[in-house]
PDB file of C-alpha atoms in Angstrom:
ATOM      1  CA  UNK A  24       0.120 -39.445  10.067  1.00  0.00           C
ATOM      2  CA  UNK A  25       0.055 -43.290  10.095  1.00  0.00           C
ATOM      3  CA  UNK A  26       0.566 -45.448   7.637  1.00  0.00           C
ATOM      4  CA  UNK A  27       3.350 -44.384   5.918  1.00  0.00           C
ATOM      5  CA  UNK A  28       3.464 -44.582   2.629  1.00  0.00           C
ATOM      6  CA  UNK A  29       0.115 -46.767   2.614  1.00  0.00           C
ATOM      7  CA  UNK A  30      -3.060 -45.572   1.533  1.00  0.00           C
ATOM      8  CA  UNK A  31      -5.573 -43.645   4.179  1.00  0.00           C
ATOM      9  CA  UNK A  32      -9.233 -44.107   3.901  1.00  0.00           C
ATOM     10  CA  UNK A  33     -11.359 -40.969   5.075  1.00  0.00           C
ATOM     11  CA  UNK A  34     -14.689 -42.213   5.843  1.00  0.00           C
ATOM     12  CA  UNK A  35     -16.158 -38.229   5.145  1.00  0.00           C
ATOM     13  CA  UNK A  36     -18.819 -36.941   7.511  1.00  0.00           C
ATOM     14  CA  UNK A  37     -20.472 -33.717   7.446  1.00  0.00           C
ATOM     15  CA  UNK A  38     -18.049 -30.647   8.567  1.00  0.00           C
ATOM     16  CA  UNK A  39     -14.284 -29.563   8.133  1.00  0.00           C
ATOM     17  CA  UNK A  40     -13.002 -32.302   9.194  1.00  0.00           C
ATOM     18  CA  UNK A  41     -12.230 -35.173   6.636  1.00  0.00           C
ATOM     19  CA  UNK A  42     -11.715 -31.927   4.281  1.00  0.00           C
ATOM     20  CA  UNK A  43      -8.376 -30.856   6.400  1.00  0.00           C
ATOM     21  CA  UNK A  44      -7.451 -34.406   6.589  1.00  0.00           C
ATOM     22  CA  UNK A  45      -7.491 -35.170   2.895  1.00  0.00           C
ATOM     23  CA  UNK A  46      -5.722 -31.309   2.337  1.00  0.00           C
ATOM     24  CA  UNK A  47      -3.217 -32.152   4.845  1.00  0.00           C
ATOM     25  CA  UNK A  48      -2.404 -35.911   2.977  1.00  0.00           C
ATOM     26  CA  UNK A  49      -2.280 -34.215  -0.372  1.00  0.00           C
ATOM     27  CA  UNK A  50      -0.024 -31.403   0.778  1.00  0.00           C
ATOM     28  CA  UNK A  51       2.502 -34.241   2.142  1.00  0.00           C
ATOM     29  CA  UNK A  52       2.020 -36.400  -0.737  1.00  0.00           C
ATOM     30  CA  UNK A  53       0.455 -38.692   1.365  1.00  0.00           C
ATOM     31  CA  UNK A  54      -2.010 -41.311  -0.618  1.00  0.00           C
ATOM     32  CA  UNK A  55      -5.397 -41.119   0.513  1.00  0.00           C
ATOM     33  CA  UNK A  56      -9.113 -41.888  -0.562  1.00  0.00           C
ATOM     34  CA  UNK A  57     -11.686 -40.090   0.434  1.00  0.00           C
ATOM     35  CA  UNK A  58     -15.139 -42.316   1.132  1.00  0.00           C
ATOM     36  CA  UNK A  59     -18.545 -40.499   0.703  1.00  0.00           C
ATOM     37  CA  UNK A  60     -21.495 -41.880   1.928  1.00  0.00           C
ATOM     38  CA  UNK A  61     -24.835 -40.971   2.020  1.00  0.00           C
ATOM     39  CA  UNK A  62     -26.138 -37.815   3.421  1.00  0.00           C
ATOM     40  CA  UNK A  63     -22.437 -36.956   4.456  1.00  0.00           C
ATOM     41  CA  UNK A  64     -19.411 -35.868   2.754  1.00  0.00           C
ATOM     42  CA  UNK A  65     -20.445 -32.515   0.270  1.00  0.00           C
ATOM     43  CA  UNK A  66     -18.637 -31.006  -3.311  1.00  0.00           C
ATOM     44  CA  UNK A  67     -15.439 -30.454  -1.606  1.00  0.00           C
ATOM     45  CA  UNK A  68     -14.965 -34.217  -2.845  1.00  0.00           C
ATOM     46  CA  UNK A  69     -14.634 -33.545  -6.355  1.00  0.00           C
ATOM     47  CA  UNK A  70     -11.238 -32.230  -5.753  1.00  0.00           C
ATOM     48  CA  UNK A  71      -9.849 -35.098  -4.194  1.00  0.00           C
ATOM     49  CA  UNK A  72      -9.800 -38.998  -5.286  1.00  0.00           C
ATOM     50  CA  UNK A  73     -12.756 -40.515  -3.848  1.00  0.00           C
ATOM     51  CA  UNK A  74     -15.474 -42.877  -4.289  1.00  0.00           C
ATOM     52  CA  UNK A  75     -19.091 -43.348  -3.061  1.00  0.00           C
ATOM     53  CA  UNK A  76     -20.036 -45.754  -1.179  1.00  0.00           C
ATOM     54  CA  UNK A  77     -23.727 -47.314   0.776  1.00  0.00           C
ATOM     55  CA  UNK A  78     -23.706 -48.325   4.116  1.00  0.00           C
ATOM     56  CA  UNK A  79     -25.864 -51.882   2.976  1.00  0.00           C
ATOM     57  CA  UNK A  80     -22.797 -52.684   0.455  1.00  0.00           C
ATOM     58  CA  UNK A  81     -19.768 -52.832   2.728  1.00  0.00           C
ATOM     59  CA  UNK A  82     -18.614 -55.757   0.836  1.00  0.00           C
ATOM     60  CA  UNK A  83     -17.487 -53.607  -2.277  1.00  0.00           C
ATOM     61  CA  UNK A  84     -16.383 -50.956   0.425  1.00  0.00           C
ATOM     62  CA  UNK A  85     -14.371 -53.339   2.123  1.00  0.00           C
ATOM     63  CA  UNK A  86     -13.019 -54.420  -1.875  1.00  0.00           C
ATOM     64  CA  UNK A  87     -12.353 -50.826  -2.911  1.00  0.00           C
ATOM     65  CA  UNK A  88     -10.488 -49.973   0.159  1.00  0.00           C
ATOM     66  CA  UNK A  89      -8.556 -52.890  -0.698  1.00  0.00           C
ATOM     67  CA  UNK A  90      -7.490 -52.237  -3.938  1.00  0.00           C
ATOM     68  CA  UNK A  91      -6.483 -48.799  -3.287  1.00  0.00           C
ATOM     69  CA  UNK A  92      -4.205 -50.228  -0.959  1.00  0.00           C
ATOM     70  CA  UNK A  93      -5.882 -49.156   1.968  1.00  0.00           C
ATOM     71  CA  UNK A  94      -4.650 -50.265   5.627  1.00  0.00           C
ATOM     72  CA  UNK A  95      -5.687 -47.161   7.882  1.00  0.00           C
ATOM     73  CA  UNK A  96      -9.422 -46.210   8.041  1.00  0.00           C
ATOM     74  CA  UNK A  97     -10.483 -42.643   9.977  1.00  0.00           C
ATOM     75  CA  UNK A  98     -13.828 -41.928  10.710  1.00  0.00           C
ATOM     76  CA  UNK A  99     -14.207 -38.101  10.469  1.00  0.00           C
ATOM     77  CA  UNK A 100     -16.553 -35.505  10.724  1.00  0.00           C
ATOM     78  CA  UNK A 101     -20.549 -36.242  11.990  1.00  0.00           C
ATOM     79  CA  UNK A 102     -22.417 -39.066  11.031  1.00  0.00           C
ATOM     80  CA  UNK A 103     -25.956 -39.839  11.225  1.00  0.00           C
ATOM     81  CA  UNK A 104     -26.945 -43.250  12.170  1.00  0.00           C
ATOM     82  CA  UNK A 105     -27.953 -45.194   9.155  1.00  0.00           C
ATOM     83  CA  UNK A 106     -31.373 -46.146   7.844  1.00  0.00           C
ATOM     84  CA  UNK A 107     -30.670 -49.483   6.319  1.00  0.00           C
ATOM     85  CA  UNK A 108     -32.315 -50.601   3.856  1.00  0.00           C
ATOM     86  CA  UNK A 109     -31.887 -54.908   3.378  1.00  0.00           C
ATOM     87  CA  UNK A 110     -32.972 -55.303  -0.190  1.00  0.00           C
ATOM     88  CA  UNK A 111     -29.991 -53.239  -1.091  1.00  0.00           C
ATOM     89  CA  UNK A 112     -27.479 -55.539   1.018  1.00  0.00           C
ATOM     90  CA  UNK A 113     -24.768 -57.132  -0.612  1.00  0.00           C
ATOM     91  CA  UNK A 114     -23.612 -60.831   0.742  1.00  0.00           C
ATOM     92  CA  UNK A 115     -20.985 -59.538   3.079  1.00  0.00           C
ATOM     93  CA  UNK A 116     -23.811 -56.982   4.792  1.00  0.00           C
ATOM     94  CA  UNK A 117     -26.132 -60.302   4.723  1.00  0.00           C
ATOM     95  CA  UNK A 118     -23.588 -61.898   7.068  1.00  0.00           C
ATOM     96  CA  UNK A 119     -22.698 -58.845   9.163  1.00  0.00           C
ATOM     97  CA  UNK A 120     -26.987 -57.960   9.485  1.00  0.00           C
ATOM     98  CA  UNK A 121     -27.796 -59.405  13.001  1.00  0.00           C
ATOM     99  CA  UNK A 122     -24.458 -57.758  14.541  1.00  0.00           C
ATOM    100  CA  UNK A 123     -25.619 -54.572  12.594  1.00  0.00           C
ATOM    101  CA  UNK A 124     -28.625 -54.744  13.917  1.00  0.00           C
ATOM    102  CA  UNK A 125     -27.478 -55.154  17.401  1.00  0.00           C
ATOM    103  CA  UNK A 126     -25.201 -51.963  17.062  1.00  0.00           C
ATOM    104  CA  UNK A 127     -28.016 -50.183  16.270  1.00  0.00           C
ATOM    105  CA  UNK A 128     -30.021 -50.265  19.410  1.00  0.00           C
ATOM    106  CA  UNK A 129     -27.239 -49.230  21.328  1.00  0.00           C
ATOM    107  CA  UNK A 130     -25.447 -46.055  22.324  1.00  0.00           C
ATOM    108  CA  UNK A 131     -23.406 -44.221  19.962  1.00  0.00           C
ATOM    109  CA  UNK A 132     -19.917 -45.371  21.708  1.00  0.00           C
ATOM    110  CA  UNK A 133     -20.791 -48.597  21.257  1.00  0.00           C
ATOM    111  CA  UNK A 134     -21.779 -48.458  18.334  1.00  0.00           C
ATOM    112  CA  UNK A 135     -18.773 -46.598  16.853  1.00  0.00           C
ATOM    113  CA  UNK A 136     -16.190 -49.309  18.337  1.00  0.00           C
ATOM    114  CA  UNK A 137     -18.728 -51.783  17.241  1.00  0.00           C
ATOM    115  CA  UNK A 138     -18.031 -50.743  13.628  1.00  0.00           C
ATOM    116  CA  UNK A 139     -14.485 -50.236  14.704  1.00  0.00           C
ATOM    117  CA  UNK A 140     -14.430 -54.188  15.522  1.00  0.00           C
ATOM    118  CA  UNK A 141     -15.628 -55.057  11.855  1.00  0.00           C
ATOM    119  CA  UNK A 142     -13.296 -52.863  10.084  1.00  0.00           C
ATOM    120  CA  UNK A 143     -10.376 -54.693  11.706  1.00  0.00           C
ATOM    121  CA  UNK A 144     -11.449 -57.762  11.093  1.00  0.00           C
ATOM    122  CA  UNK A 145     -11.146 -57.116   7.490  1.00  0.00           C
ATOM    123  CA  UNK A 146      -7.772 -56.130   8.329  1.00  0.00           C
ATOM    124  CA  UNK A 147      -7.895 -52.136   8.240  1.00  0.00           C
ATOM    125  CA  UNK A 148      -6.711 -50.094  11.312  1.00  0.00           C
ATOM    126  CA  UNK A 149      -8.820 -48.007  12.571  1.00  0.00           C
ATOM    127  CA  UNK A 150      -7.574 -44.457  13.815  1.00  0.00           C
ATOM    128  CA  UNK A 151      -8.248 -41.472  15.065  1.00  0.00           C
ATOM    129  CA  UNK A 152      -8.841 -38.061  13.365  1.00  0.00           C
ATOM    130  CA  UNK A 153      -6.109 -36.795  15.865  1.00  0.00           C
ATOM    131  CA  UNK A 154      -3.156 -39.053  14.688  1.00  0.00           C
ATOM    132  CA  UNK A 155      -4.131 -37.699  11.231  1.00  0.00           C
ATOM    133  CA  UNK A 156      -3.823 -34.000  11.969  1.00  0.00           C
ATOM    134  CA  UNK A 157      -0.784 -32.869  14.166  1.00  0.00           C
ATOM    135  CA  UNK A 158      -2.124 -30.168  16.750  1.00  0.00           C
ATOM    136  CA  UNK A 159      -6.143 -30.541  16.788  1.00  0.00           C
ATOM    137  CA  UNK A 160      -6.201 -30.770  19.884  1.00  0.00           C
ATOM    138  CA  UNK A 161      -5.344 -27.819  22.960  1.00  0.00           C
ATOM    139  CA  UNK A 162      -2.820 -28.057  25.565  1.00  0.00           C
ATOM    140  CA  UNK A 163      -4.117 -26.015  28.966  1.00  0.00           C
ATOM    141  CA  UNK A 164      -4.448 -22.466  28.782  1.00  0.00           C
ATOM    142  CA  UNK A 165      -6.072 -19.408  27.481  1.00  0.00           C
ATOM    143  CA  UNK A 166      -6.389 -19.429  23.425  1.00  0.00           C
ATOM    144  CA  UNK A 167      -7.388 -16.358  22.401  1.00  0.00           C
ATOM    145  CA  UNK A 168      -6.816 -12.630  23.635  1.00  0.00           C
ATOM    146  CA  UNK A 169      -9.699 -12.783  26.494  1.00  0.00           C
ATOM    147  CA  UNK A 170      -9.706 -14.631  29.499  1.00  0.00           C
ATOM    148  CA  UNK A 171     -11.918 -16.226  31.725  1.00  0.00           C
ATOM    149  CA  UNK A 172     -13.072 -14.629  35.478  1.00  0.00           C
ATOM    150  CA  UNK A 173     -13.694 -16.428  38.731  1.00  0.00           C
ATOM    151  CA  UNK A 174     -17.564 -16.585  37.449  1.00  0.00           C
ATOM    152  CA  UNK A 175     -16.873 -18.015  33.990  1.00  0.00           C
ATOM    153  CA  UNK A 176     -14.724 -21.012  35.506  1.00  0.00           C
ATOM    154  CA  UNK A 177     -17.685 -21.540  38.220  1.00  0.00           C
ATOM    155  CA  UNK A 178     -19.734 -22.031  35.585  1.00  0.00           C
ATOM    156  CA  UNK A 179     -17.386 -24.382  33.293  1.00  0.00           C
ATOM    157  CA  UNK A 180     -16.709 -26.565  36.676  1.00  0.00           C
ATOM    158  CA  UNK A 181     -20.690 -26.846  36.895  1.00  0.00           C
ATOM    159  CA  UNK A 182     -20.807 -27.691  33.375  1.00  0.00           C
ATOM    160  CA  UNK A 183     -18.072 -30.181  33.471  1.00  0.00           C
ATOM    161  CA  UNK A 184     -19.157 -31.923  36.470  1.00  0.00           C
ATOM    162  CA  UNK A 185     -22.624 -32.727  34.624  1.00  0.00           C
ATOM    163  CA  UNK A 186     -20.970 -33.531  31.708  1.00  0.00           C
ATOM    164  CA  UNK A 187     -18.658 -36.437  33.531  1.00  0.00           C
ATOM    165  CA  UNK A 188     -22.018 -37.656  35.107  1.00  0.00           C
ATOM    166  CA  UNK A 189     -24.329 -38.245  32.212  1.00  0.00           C
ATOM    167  CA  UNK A 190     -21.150 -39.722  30.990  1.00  0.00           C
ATOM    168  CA  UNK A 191     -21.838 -43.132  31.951  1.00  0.00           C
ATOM    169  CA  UNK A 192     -25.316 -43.177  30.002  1.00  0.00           C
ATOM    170  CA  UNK A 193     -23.397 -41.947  26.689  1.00  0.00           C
ATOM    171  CA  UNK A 194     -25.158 -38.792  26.645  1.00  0.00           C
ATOM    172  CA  UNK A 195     -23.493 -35.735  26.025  1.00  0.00           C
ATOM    173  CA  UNK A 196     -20.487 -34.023  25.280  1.00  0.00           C
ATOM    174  CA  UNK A 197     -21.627 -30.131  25.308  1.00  0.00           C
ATOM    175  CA  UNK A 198     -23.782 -28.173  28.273  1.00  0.00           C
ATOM    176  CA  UNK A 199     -23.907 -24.499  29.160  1.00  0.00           C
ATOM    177  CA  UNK A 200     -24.405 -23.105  32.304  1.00  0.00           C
ATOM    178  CA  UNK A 201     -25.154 -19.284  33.403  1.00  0.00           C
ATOM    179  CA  UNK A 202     -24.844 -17.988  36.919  1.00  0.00           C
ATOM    180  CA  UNK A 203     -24.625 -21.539  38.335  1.00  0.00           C
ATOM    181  CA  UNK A 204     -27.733 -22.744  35.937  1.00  0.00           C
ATOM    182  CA  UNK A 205     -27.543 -25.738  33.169  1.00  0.00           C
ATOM    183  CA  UNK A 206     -29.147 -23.914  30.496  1.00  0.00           C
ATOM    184  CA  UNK A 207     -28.683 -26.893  28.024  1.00  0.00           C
ATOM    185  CA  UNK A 208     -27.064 -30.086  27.412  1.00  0.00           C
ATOM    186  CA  UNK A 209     -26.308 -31.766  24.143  1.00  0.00           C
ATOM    187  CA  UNK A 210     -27.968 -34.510  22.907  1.00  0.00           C
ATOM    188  CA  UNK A 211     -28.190 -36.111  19.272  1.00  0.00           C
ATOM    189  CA  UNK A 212     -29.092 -32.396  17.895  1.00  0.00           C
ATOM    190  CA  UNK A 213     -25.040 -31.750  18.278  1.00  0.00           C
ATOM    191  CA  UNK A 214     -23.767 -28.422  19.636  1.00  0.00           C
ATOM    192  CA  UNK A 215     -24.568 -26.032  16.565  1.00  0.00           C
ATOM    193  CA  UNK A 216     -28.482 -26.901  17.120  1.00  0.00           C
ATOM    194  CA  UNK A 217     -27.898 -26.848  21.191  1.00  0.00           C
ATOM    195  CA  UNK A 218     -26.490 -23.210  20.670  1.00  0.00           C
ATOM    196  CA  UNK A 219     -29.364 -21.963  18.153  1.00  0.00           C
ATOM    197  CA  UNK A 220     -31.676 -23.129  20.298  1.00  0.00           C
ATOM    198  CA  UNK A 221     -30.649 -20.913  22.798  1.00  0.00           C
ATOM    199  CA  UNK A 222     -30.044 -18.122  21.637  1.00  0.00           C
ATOM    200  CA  UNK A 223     -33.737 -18.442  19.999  1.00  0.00           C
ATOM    201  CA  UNK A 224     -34.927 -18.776  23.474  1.00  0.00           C
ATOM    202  CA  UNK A 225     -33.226 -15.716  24.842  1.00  0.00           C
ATOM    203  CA  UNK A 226     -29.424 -14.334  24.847  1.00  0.00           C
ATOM    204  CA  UNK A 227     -28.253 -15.881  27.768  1.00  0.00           C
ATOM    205  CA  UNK A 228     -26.188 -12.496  28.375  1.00  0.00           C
ATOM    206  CA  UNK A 229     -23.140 -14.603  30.410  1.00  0.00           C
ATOM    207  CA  UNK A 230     -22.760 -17.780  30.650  1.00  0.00           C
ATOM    208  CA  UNK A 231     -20.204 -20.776  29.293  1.00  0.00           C
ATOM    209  CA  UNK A 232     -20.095 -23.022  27.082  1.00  0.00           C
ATOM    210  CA  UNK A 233     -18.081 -26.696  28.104  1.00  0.00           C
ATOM    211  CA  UNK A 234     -16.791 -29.575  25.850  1.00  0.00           C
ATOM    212  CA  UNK A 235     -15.740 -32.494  27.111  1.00  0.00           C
ATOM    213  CA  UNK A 236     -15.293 -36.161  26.001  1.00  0.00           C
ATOM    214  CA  UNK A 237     -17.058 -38.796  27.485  1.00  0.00           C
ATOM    215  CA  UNK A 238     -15.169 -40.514  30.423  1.00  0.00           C
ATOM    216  CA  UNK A 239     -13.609 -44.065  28.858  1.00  0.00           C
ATOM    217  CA  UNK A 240     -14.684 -42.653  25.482  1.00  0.00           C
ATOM    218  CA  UNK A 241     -13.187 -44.135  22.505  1.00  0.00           C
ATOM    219  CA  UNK A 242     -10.461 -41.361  21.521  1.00  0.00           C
ATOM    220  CA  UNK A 243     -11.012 -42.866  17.827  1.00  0.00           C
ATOM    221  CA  UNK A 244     -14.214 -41.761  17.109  1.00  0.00           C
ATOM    222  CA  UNK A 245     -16.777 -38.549  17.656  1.00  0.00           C
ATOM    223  CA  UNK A 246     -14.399 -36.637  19.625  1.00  0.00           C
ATOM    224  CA  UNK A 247     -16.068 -33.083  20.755  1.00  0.00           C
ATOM    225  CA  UNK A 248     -15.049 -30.594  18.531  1.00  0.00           C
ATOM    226  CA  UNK A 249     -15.494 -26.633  18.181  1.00  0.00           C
ATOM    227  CA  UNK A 250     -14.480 -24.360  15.138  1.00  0.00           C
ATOM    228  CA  UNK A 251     -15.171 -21.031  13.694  1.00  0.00           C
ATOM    229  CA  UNK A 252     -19.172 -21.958  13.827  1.00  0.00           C
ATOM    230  CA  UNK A 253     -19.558 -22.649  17.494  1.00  0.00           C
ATOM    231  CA  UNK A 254     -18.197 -19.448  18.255  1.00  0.00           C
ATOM    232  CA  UNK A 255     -20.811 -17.736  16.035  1.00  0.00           C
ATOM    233  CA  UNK A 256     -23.647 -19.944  17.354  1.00  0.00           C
ATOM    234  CA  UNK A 257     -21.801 -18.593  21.189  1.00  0.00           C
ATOM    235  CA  UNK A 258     -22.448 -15.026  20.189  1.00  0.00           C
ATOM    236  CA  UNK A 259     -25.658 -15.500  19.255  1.00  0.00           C
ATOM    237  CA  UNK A 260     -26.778 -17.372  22.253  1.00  0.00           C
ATOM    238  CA  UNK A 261     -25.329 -14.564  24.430  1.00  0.00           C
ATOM    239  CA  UNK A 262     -22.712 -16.398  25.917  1.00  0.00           C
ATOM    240  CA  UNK A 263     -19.168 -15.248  27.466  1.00  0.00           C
ATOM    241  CA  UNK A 264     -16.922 -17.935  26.764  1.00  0.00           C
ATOM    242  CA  UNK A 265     -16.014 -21.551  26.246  1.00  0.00           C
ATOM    243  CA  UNK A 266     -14.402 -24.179  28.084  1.00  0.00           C
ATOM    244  CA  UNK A 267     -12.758 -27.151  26.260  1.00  0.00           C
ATOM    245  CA  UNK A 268     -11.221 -30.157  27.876  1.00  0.00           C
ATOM    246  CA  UNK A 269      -7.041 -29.849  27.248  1.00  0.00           C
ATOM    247  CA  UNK A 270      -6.196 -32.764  24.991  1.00  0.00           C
ATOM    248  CA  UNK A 271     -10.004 -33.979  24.198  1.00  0.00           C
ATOM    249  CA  UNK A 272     -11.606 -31.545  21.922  1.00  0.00           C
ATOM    250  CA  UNK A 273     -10.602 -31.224  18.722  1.00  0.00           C
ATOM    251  CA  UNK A 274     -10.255 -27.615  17.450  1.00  0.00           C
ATOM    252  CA  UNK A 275     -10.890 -27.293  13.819  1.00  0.00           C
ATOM    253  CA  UNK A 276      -9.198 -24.085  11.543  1.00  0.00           C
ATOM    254  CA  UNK A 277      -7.412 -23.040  14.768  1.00  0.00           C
ATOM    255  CA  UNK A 278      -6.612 -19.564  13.189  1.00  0.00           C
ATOM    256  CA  UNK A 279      -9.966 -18.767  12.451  1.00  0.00           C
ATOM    257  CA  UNK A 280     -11.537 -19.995  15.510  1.00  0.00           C
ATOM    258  CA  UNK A 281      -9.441 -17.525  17.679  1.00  0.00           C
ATOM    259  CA  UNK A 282     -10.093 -15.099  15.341  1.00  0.00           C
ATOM    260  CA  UNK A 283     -13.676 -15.148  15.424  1.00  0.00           C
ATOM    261  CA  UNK A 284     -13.738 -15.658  19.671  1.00  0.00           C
ATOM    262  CA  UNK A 285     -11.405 -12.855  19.834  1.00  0.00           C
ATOM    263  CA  UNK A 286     -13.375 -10.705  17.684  1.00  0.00           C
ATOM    264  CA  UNK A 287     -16.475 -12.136  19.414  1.00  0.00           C
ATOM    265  CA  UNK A 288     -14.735 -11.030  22.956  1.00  0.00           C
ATOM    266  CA  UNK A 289     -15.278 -14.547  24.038  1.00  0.00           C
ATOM    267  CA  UNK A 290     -13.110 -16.403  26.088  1.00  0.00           C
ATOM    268  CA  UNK A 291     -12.039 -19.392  24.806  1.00  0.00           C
ATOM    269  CA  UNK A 292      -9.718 -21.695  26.789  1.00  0.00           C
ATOM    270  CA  UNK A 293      -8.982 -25.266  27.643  1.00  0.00           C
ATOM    271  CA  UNK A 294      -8.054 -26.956  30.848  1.00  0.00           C
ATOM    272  CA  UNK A 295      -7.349 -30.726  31.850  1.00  0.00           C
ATOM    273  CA  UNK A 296     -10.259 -32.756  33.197  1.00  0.00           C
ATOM    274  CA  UNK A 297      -9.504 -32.458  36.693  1.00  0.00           C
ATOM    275  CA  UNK A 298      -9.267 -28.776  36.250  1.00  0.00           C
ATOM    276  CA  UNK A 299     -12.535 -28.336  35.057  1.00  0.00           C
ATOM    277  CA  UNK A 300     -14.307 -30.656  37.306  1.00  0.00           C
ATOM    278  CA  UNK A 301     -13.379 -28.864  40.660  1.00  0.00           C
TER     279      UNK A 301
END
């Protein structure tokens, strides 16, 4: 957890995530504050210390983070890109609007370490949701009871290899591929949409579902992420398994996850980049 004994702010997107993070500070007496902002962050906040806060006033943010004696910020859980609106700007989001504005019309990664960029220079680190939680992540190997065959990994290396070549256009960190067919890649709909909307085509009865992070992706934000939910929205689609990149994906309520893919009898295991892209 860093920090020490200084305050962490969770900037609280939509999911589990900044809700394990602000469990795991309170169970280790760690001071924290949680940040909701609009559209994001649900009740769960109400029993933690928080405050709300709007994307076109960053100048309180910025204040309120420092008088909580803030020096960390994370960045957790999904985020939809926001709608500004400039008659609600405060003097500080004045200043930052044509840099904003810039952010905007560009991919997500650089948009995220654009942001990242700002924070800092108001003198907050900026970490990730992995130095927050010890273990989120997978080292190599088979996670729950069932494991892969030869035609499970064909399919993850086919998935993986597409994934590390849209890389370079910041698109996608989820695809599924059945008998040596991309069946779907993920875009801005995210991976619980991408899995729905297959399974509302047709079960794909087979098939694999990979997560990877982008290549040169900025480990700080939006790493890919799987939990209990993506191995329901699996089963529904039809699938077999899933294939997560060792060390990149983060995987959220571990003991229920395996759980439910075990139960599911879907492999579920994780292998290094390399490995996957054979």
């Amino acid at each position: 957890m860093p920090g020490g004994g200084a305050t962490l702010a969770i900037i609280a997107g939509r999911d589990l995530l900044p809700r394990l993070i602000a469990e795991r500070c309170r169970a280790e007496g760690r001071p924290y504050l949680v940040i909701g902002v609009p559209g994001a962050a649900g009740e769960w906040m109400g029993a933690h210390p928080h405050e709300r806060h709007e994307f076109e006033r960053p100048g309180r943010l910025f204040a309120a983070l420092r008088r909580a004696g803030c020096e960390s910020v994370v960045f957790a859980g999904a985020l939809d890109r926001p709608r500004l609106r400039p008659w609600r700007a405060d003097a500080r989001a004045a200043a930052l609007l044509g840099r904003v504005t810039g952010l905007l019309a560009r991919g997500d990664d650089a948009l995220l370490s654009g942001l990242a960029e700002i924070f800092e220079a108001e003198g907050f680190r900026v970490v990730g949701a992995q130095e927050c939680l010890a273990g989120l992540t997978a080292a190599p190997g088979v996670l729950g009871r069932h494991a892969p065959g030869r035609a499970d990994r064909r399919d993850a290396a086919l998935g993986a290899a597409i994934l590390a070549a849209l890389g370079a256009f910041d698109v996608g960190q989820a695809a599924v591929v059945a008998g040596g067919r991309c069946l779907g890649i993920e875009a801005a709909e995210g991976t619980d949409a991408l899995l729905a909307r297959l399974a509302g085509l047709a079960p794909a009865r087979g098939g694999v579902l990979v997560k990877m992070a982008k290549p040169g992706q900025d480990r700080r934000f939006d790493l890919p992420a799987i939990g209990p939910r993506t191995i329901e929205g699996a089963g529904r689609a039809g699938l077999r398994g899933i294939a997560i990149e060792a060390g990149s994906v983060l995987v959220l309520d571990r003991p229920g996850t395996l759980a439910a893919a075990d139960a599911a009898g879907l492999c579920l295991w994780s292998a290094a980049r390399h490995a996957l892209v054979r």
